[in-house]
């Protein structure tokens, strides 16, 4: 069953948010991947390296 907030169509933005997130994550040495979400749509995963203690 779909979550109620995903049932109706929503306007799609210009996509700048995902581009900014990708740029930030890659500058921090991480990765941003996308895949299908179990309830439909897309799921995004951010993986960042562990920080080394100073």
Short mmCIF file of C-alpha atoms in Angstrom, two decimals:
data_model
loop_
_atom_site.label_atom_id
_atom_site.label_comp_id
_atom_site.label_asym_id
_atom_site.label_seq_id
_atom_site.Cartn_x
_atom_site.Cartn_y
_atom_site.Cartn_z
CA UNK A 1 0.00 0.00 0.00
CA UNK A 2 1.35 3.42 -0.96
CA UNK A 3 1.93 6.15 1.58
CA UNK A 4 -0.84 8.79 1.28
CA UNK A 5 1.59 11.56 0.37
CA UNK A 6 2.64 9.66 -2.79
CA UNK A 7 -0.85 8.92 -4.12
CA UNK A 8 -1.51 12.20 -5.92
CA UNK A 9 0.71 13.69 -8.58
CA UNK A 10 3.03 16.44 -7.44
CA UNK A 11 4.77 19.12 -9.47
CA UNK A 12 8.34 18.24 -10.41
CA UNK A 13 11.03 20.82 -9.69
CA UNK A 14 14.02 21.66 -11.82
CA UNK A 15 16.14 18.94 -10.20
CA UNK A 16 18.72 21.33 -8.76
CA UNK A 17 18.41 19.78 -5.30
CA UNK A 18 19.70 16.40 -6.42
CA UNK A 19 22.57 18.02 -8.32
CA UNK A 20 23.54 20.04 -5.23
CA UNK A 21 23.35 16.96 -3.01
CA UNK A 22 25.52 15.00 -5.42
CA UNK A 23 28.11 17.77 -5.52
CA UNK A 24 28.26 18.05 -1.74
CA UNK A 25 28.47 14.29 -1.18
CA UNK A 26 31.22 13.80 -3.77
CA UNK A 27 33.27 16.70 -2.31
CA UNK A 28 33.10 14.90 1.02
CA UNK A 29 34.43 11.71 -0.57
CA UNK A 30 31.10 9.90 -0.60
CA UNK A 31 28.69 8.48 -3.12
CA UNK A 32 25.05 9.13 -3.91
CA UNK A 33 23.11 6.35 -5.59
CA UNK A 34 19.50 5.96 -6.67
CA UNK A 35 17.33 2.91 -7.04
CA UNK A 36 13.72 1.83 -6.80
CA UNK A 37 11.91 2.26 -3.50
CA UNK A 38 9.82 -0.68 -2.24
CA UNK A 39 6.67 1.48 -2.16
CA UNK A 40 7.32 2.91 -5.62
CA UNK A 41 9.29 5.91 -6.79
CA UNK A 42 12.98 6.28 -6.06
CA UNK A 43 15.17 5.74 -3.01
CA UNK A 44 18.43 7.64 -2.65
CA UNK A 45 21.37 6.35 -0.61
CA UNK A 46 24.24 8.51 0.60
CA UNK A 47 27.43 6.78 1.71
CA UNK A 48 30.14 8.83 3.45
CA UNK A 49 33.59 7.74 4.64
CA UNK A 50 34.23 7.55 8.37
CA UNK A 51 36.09 10.49 9.82
CA UNK A 52 39.51 9.80 11.29
CA UNK A 53 39.91 11.04 14.89
CA UNK A 54 42.34 13.93 15.24
#
